[in-house]
XYZ file of C-alpha atoms in Angstrom:
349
model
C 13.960 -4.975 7.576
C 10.187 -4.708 6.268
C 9.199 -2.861 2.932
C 7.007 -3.397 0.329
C 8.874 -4.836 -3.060
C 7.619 -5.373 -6.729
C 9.143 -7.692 -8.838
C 8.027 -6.788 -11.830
C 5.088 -8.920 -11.634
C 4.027 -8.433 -8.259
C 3.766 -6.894 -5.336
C 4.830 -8.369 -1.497
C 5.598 -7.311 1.615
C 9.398 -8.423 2.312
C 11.225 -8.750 5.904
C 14.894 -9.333 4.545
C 15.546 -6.343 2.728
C 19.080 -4.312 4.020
C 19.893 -1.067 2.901
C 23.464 0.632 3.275
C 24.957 3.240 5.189
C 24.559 6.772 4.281
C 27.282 7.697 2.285
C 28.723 11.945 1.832
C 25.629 14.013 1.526
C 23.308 11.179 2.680
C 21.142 10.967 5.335
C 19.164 7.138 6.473
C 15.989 7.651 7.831
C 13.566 5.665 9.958
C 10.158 5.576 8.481
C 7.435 6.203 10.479
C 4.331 6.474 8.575
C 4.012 6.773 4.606
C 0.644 7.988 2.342
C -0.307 5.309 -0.680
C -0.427 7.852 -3.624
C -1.664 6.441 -7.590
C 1.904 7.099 -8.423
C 3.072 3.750 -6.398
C -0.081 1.892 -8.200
C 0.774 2.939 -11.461
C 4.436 1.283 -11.278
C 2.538 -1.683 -10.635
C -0.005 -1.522 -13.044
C 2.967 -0.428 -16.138
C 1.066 3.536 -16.494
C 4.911 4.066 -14.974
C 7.228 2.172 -16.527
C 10.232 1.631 -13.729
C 12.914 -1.134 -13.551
C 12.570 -3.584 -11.120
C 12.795 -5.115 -8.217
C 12.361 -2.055 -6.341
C 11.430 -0.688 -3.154
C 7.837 1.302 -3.667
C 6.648 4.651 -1.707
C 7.592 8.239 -2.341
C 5.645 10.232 0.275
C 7.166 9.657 3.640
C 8.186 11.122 6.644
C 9.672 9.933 9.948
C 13.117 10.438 11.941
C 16.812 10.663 11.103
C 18.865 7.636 11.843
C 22.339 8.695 10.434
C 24.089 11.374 8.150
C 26.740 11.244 5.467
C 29.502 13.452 5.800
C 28.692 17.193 5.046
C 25.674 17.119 6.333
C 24.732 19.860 8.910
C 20.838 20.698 8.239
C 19.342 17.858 9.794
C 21.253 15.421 12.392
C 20.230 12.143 14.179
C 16.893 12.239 16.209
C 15.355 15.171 13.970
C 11.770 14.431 12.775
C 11.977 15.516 8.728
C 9.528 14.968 5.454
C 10.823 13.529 2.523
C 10.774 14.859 -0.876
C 10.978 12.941 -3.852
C 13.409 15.637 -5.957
C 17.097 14.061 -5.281
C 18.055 17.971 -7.598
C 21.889 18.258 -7.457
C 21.514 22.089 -6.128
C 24.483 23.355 -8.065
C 22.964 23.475 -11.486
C 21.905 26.650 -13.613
C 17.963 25.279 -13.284
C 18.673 24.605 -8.843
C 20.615 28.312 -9.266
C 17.327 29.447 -10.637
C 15.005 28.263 -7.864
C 13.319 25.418 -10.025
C 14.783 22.669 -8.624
C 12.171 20.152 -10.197
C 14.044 21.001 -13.836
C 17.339 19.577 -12.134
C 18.301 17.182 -14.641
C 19.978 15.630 -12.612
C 16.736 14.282 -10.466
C 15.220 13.175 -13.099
C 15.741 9.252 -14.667
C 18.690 8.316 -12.444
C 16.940 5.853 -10.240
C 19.394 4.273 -7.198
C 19.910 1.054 -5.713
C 20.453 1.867 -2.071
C 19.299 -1.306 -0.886
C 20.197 -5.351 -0.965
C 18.047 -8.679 -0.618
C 19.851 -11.554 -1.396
C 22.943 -9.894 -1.906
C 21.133 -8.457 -5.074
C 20.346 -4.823 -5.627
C 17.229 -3.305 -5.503
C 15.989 0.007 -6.555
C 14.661 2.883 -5.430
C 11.581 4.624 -6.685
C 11.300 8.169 -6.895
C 14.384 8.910 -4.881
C 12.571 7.560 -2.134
C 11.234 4.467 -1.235
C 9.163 5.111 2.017
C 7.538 1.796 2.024
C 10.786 0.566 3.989
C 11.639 0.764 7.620
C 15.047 2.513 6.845
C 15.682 4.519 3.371
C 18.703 6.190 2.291
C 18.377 9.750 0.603
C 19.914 13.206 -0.661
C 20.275 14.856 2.032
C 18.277 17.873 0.193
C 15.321 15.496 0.214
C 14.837 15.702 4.013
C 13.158 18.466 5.210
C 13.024 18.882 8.719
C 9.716 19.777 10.129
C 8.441 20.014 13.909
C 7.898 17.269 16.571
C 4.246 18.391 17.112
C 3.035 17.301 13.868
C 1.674 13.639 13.626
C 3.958 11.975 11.348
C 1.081 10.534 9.346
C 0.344 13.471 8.486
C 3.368 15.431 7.771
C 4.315 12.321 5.540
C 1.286 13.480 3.458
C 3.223 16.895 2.191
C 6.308 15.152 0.583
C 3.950 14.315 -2.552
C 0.115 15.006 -2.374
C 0.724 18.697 -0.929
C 3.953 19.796 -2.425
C 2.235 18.399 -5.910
C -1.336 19.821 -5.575
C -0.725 23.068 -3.483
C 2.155 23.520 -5.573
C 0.671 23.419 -8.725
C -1.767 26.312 -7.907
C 0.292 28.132 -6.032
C 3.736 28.001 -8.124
C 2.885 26.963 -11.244
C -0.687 28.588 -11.747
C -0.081 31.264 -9.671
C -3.746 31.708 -8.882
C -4.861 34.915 -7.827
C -8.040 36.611 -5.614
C -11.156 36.337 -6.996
C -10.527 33.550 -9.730
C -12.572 30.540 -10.781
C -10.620 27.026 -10.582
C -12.464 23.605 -11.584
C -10.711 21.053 -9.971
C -11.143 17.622 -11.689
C -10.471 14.422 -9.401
C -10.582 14.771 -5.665
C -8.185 12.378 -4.479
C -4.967 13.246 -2.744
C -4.092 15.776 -5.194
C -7.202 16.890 -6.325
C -7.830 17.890 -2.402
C -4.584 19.870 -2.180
C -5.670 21.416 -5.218
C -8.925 22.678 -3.902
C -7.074 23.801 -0.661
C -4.704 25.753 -2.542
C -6.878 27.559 -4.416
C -8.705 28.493 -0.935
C -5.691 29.720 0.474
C -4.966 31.368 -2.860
C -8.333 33.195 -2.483
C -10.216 31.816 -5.692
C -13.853 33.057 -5.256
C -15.188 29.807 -7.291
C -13.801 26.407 -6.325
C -15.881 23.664 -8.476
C -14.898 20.093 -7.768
C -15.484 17.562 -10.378
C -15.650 13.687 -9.090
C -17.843 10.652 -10.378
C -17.861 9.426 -6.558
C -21.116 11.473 -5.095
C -19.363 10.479 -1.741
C -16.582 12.871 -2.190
C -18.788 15.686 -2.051
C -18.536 16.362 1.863
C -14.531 16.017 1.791
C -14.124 18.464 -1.294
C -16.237 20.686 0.403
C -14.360 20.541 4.226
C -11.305 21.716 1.721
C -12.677 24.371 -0.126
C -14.952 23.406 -2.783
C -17.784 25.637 -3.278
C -19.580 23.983 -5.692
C -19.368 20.005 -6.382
C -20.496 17.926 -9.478
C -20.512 14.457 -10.727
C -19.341 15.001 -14.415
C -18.274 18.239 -16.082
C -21.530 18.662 -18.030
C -22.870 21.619 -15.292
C -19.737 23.301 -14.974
C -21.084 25.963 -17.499
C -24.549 26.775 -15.294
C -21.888 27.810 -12.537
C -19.429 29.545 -14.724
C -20.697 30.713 -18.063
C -17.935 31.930 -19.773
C -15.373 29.096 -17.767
C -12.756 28.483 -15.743
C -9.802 30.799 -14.648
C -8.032 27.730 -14.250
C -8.781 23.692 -14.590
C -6.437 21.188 -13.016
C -6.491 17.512 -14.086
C -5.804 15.256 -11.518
C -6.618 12.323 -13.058
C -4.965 11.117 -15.944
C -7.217 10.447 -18.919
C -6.914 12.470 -21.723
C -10.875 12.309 -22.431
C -10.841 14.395 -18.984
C -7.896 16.452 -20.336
C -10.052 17.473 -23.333
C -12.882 18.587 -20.942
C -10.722 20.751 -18.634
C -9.225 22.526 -21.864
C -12.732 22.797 -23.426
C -14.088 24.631 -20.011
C -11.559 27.395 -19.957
C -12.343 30.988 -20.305
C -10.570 33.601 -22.016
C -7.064 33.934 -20.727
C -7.368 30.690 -19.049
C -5.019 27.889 -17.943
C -5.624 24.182 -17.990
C -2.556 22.812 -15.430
C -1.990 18.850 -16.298
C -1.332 17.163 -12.584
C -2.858 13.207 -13.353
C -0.823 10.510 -14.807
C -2.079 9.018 -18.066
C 0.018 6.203 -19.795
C 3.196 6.928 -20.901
C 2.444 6.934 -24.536
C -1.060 8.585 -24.116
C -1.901 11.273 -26.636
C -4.645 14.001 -26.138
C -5.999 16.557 -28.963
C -8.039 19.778 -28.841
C -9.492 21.968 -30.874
C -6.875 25.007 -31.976
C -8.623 27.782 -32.932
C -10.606 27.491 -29.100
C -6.746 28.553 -27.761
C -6.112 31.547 -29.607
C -7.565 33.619 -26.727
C -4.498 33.050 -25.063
C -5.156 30.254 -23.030
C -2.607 27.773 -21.703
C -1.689 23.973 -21.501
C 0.350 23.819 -18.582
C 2.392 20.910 -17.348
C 3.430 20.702 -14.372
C 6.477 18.813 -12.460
C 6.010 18.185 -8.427
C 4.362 21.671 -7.874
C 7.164 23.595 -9.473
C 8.105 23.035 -5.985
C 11.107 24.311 -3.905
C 11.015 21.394 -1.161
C 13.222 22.947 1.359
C 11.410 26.120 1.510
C 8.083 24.575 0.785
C 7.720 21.720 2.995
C 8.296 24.133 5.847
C 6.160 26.791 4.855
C 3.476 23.889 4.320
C 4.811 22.554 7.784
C 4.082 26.149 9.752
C 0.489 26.561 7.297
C -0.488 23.189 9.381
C 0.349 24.743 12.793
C -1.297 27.941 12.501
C -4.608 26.450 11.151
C -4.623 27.476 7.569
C -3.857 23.889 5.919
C -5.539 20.287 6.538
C -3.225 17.572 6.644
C -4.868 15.719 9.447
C -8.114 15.405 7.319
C -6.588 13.936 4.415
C -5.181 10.813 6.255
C -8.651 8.044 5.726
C -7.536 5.828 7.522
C -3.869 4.049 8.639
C -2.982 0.448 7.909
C -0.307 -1.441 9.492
C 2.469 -2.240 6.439
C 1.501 -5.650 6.622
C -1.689 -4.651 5.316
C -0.642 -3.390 2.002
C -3.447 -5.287 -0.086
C -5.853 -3.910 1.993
C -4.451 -0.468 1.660
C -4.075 -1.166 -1.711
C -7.432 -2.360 -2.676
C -9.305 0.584 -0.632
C -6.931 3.211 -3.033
C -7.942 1.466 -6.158
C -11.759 1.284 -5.141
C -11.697 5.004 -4.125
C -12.911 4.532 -0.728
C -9.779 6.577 0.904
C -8.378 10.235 -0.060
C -5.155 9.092 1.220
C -4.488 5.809 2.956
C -1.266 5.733 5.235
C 1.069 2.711 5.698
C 2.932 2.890 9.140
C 6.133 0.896 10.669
């Protein structure tokens, strides 16, 4: 079957790669579409150090193939979203309802799949740049036939991650100001979560001036190209500030802009060894330096909820899909990510 490898050095599109059965508490699942998120760059680039070879994609959706004994919530034929969390669901942090604390979903990566009679690994649990994947059967969510799989693939990461984070972990409430920096996948879901979360200022922060028109469709009410006006629109800062894109220069400015009481929530992906500073003293007001895991999600509630927000109007997914490229067009896809010229390309099978 098709997927998209990297072997350490670099990154091809394969057409021999098997994968196994599912085993107990399994579930295979055809791939039908799958959103290129920075996440699957930056295992290519080193930012995320991951062994290799190994199967790339985390944000997938598409239609159930075969289940593993014990399973009962999905069966073949179902159309589901996958998460990334592979949480055991038995643990005192899954008892707890934070299922992205599971230990045991974090660090374990598998090797459901063979070229060569050689294993290969799977990123993120997942692996949705493949025609077939094997995962936790808690992974799949399953999610109605009326919503265009390129789109509902887009909630397994980008929404659960960026909705999350404002929703869960932020908890924004009615009336708040959030400044939103990076408007990429997540930096979109941001700004549409803290519409649906009712935040009366929504100021997007992006060097592209050709964001503007997509951050506003989402939510943005206001829409710079650096942080230096974010004061003119809120003079004593932000409720909230979300970092969505990993350098800790931009970390620095989100903390600096807070007001008192404020939060700064930590979604991009800096290096691994990346250090950021800031000033002490400006955080005895008690403000916050929040990270943030997946959304603080709880994917089997959450993807649905997302699922039924889509239906009844009150969250984009369609509008967050640029543009689709055939997997055989990975370097293109690739290319258009790095260059900024897509919110969220989508690789289909």
């Amino acid at each position: 079957m098709r997927a998209v490898l990297f072997d350490g050095k670099r990154v091809e599109v394969v057409d021999d790669l098997d994968v196994r059965d599912p085993g107990p508490g399994e579930v295979r699942v055809a791939i039908s579409a799958a959103g290129l998120c920075h996440s699957d760059l930056s295992v290519v680039d080193g930012t995320i150090p991951f062994p290799a070879p190994v199967v790339l994609g985390h944000e997938g959706a598409g239609v159930v193939e075969a289940v593993g004994a014990g399973v009962s919530h999905v069966a073949p034929g179902d159309h589901v979203a996958l998460s990334t969390l592979a949480n055991c669901g038995t643990c005192a942090q899954c008892d707890r309802g934070r299922p992205t604390m599971c230990r045991q979903a974090i660090g374990r990566p598998g090797r459901p799949f063979s070229r060569d009679g050689r294993p290969v690994y799977q990123f993120a649990s997942n692996s949705a740049f493949a025609e077939r994947t094997v995962v936790k059967a808690v992974q799949a969510v399953r999610i109605p036939e009326d919503i265009p799989l390129p789109s509902a693939a887009l909630i397994g990461c980008g929404v659960l991650t960026g909705v999350g984070a404002v929703l869960n972990r932020a908890k924004v409430d009615r009336g708040d100001s959030v400044l939103v920096i990076g408007t990429g996948g997540v930096g979109l879901n941001v700004i549409q979560g803290a519409r649906i979360a009712g935040a009366l200022h929504i100021v997007a922060v992006d060097a592209n001036p050709a964001k503007e028109d997509v951050a506003r469709q989402f939510g943005a009410t206001h829409f710079l190209t650096s942080t230096e006006g974010v004061k003119e629109i809120l003079p004593t800062g932000a409720d909230h500030a979300f970092e969505c894109v990993g350098r800790v220069e931009l970390i620095r400015q989100a903390i600096d802009l807070l007001d008192r009481h404020g939060q700064a929530v930590l979604l991009g992906v800096p290096p691994a060894s990346a250090e950021a500073s800031f000033l002490v003293s400006s955080m005895y007001l008690d403000k916050s330096i929040l990270g943030c895991r997946y959304g603080s999600s709880r994917p089997q509630r959450d993807i649905a909820l997302y699922a039924e927000m889509y239906r009844a109007g009150r969250l984009l997914l369609d509008e967050l899909v640029t543009e689709t490229y055939p997997v055989e067009d990975f370097e293109k896809a690739r290319a258009d990510a790095e260059a900024g010229r897509v919110a969220r390309g989508v690789l289909t099978f």
